[in-house]
Coordinates of N, CA, C and O in Angstrom, one line a residue:
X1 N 87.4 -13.3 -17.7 CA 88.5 -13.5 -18.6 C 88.0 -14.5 -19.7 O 88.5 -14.6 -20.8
X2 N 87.0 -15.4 -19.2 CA 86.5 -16.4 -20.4 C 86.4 -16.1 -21.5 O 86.9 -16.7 -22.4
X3 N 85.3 -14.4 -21.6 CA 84.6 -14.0 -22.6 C 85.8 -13.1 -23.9 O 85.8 -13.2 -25.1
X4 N 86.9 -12.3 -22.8 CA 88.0 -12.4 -23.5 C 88.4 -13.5 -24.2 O 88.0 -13.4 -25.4
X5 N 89.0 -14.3 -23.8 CA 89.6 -15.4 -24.6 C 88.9 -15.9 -25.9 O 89.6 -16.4 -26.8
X6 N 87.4 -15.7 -26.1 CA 86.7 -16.0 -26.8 C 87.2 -15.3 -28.0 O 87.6 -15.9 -29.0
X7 N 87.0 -14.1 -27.7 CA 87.2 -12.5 -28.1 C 88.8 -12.8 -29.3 O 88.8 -12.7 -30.5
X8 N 89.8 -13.0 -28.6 CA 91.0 -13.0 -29.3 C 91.2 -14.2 -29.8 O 92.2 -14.4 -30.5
X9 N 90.6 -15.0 -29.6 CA 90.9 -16.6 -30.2 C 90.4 -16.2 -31.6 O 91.0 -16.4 -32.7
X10 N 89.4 -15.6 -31.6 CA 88.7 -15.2 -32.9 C 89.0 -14.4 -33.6 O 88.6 -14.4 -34.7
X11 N 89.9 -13.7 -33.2 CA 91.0 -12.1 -33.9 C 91.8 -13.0 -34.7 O 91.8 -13.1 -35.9
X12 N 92.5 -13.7 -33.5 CA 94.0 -14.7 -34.7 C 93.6 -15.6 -35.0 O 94.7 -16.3 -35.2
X13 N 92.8 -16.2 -35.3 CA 91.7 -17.0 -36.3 C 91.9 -16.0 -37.3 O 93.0 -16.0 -37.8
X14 N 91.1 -15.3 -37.6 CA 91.2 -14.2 -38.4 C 92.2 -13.7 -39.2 O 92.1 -13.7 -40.4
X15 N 93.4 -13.1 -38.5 CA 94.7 -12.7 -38.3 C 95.1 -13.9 -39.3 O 95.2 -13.8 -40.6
X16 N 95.3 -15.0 -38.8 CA 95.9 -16.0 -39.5 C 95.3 -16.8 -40.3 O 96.0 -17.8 -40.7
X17 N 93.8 -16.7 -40.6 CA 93.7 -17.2 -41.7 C 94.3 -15.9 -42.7 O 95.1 -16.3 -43.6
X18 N 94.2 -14.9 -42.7 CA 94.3 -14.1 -43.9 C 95.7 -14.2 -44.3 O 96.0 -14.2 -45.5
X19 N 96.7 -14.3 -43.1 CA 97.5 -13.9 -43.8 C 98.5 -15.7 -44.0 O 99.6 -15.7 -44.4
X20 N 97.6 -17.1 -43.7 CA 98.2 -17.7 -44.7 C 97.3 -17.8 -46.0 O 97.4 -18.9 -46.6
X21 N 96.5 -17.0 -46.5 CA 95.5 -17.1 -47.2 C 96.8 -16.2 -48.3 O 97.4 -16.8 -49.3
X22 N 96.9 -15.1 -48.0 CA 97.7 -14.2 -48.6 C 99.4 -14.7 -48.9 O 100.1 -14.2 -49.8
X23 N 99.7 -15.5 -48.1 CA 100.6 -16.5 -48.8 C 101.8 -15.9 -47.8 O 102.8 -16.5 -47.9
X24 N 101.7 -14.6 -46.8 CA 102.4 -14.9 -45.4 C 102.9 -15.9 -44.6 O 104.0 -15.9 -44.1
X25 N 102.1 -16.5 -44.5 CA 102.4 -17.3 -43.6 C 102.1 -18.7 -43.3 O 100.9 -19.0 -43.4
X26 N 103.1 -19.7 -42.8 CA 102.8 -21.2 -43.5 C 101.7 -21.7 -42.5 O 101.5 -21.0 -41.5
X27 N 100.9 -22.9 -42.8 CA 100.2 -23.4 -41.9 C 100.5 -23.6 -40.6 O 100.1 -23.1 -39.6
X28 N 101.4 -24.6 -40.8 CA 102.2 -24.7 -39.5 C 101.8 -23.5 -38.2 O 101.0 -23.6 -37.2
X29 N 102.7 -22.4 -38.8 CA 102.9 -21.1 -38.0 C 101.1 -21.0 -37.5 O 100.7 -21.4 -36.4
X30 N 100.2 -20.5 -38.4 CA 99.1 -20.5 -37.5 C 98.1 -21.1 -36.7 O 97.2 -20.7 -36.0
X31 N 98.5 -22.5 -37.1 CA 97.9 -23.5 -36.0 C 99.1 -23.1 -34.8 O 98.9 -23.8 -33.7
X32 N 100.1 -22.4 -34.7 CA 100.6 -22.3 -33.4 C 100.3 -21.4 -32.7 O 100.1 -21.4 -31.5
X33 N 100.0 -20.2 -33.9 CA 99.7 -18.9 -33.0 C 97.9 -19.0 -32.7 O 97.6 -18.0 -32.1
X34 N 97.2 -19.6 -32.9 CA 95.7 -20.1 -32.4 C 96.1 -21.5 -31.4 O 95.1 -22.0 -31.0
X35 N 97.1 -22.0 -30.9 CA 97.0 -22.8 -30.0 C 96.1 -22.2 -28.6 O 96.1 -21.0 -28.3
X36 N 95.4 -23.1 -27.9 CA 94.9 -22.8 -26.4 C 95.7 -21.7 -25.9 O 95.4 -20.5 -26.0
X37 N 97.1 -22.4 -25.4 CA 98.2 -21.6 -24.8 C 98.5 -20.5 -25.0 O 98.7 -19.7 -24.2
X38 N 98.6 -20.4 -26.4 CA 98.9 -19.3 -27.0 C 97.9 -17.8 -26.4 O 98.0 -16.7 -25.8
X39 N 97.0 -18.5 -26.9 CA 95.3 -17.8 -27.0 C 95.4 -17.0 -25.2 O 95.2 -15.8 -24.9
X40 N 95.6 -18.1 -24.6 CA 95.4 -17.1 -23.1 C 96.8 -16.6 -22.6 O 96.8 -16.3 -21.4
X41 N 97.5 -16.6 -23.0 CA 99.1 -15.9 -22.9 C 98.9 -14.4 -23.3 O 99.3 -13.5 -22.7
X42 N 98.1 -14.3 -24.7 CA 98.0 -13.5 -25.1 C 97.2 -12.5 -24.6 O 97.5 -11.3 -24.6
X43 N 95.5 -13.3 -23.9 CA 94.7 -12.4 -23.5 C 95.0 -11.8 -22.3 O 94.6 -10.6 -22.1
X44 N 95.7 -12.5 -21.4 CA 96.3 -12.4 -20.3 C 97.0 -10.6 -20.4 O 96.7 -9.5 -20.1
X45 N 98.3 -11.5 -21.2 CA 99.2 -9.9 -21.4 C 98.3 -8.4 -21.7 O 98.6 -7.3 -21.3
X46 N 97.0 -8.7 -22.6 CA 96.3 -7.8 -23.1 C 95.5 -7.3 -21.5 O 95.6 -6.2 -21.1
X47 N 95.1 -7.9 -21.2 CA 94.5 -7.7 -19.7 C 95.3 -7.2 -18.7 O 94.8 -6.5 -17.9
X48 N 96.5 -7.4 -18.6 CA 97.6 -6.9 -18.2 C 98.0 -4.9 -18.5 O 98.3 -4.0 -17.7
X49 N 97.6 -5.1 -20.3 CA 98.1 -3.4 -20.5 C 97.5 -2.7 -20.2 O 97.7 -1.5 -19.8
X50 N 96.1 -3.3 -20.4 CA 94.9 -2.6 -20.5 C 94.6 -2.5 -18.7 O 93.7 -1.6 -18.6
X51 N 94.9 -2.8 -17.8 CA 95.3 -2.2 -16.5 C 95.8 -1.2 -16.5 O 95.2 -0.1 -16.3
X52 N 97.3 -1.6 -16.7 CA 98.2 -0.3 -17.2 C 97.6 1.0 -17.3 O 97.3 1.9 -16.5
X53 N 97.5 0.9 -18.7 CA 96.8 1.7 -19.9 C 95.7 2.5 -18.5 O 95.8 3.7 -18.2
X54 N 94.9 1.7 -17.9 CA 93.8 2.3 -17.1 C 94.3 3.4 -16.0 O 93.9 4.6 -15.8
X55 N 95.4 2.7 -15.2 CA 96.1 3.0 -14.0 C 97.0 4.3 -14.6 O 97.3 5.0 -13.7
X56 N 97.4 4.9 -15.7 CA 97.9 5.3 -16.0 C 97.2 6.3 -16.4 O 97.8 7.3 -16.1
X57 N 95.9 6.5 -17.1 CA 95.0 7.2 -17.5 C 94.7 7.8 -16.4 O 94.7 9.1 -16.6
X58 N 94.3 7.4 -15.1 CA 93.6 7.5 -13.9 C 94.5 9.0 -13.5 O 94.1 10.1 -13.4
X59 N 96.0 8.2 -13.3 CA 96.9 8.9 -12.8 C 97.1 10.2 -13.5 O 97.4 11.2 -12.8
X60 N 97.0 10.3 -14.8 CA 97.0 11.4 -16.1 C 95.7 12.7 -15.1 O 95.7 13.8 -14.5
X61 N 95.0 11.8 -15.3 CA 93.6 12.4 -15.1 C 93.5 13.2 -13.7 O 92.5 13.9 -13.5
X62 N 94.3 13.2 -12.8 CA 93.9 13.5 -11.4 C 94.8 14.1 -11.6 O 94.4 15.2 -11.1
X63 N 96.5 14.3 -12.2 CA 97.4 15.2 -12.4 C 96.8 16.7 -12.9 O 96.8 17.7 -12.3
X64 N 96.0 16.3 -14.4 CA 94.8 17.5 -14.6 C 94.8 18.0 -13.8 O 95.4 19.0 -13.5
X65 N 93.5 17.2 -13.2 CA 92.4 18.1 -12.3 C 93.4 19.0 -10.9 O 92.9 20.0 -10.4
X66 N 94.8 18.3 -10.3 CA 95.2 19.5 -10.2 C 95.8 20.7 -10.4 O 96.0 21.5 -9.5
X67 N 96.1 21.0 -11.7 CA 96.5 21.8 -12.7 C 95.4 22.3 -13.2 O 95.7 23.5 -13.3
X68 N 94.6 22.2 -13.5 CA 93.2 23.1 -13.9 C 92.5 23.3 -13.0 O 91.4 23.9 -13.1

C-alpha cells in the first residue's frame, strides 16, 4: 500500500496544481486535498474498488465459462 500512496499523492499534486494553476481552484482547497490523510483515505477507497472491480470480474468471468 506504501507504493500506492506514493502513486496518488502524485496524481493530486498534479490534479491540483493544474487546476489552481487554471484559476479553479483556491490554494487553500489543494493543500487540503494533498493532505497525508487525505492522500491515504483516498488510496485506501481506491484499493477498496479495485477489489470490487476484481471480485466482480472474477464472478463475470466464471458465469461465462458456464454459459459457453
Amino acid at each position: 500500500m506504501d507504493e500506492a500512496i506514493v502513486f496518488v499523492r502524485i496524481a493530486l499534486y498534479m490534479i491540483a496544481g493544474r487546476l489552481v494553476a487554471g484559476g479553479w481552484l483556491p490554494q487553500d482547497v489543494a493543500d487540503q486535498i494533498t493532505h497525508p490523510a487525505m492522500v491515504e483515505a483516498l488510496t485506501g477507497a481506491l484499493i477498496g474498488l479495485g477489489a470490487l472491480a476484481w471480485y466482480w470480474a472474477s464472478k463475470a468471468r466464471r458465469a461465462l465459462r458456464l454459459v459457453f
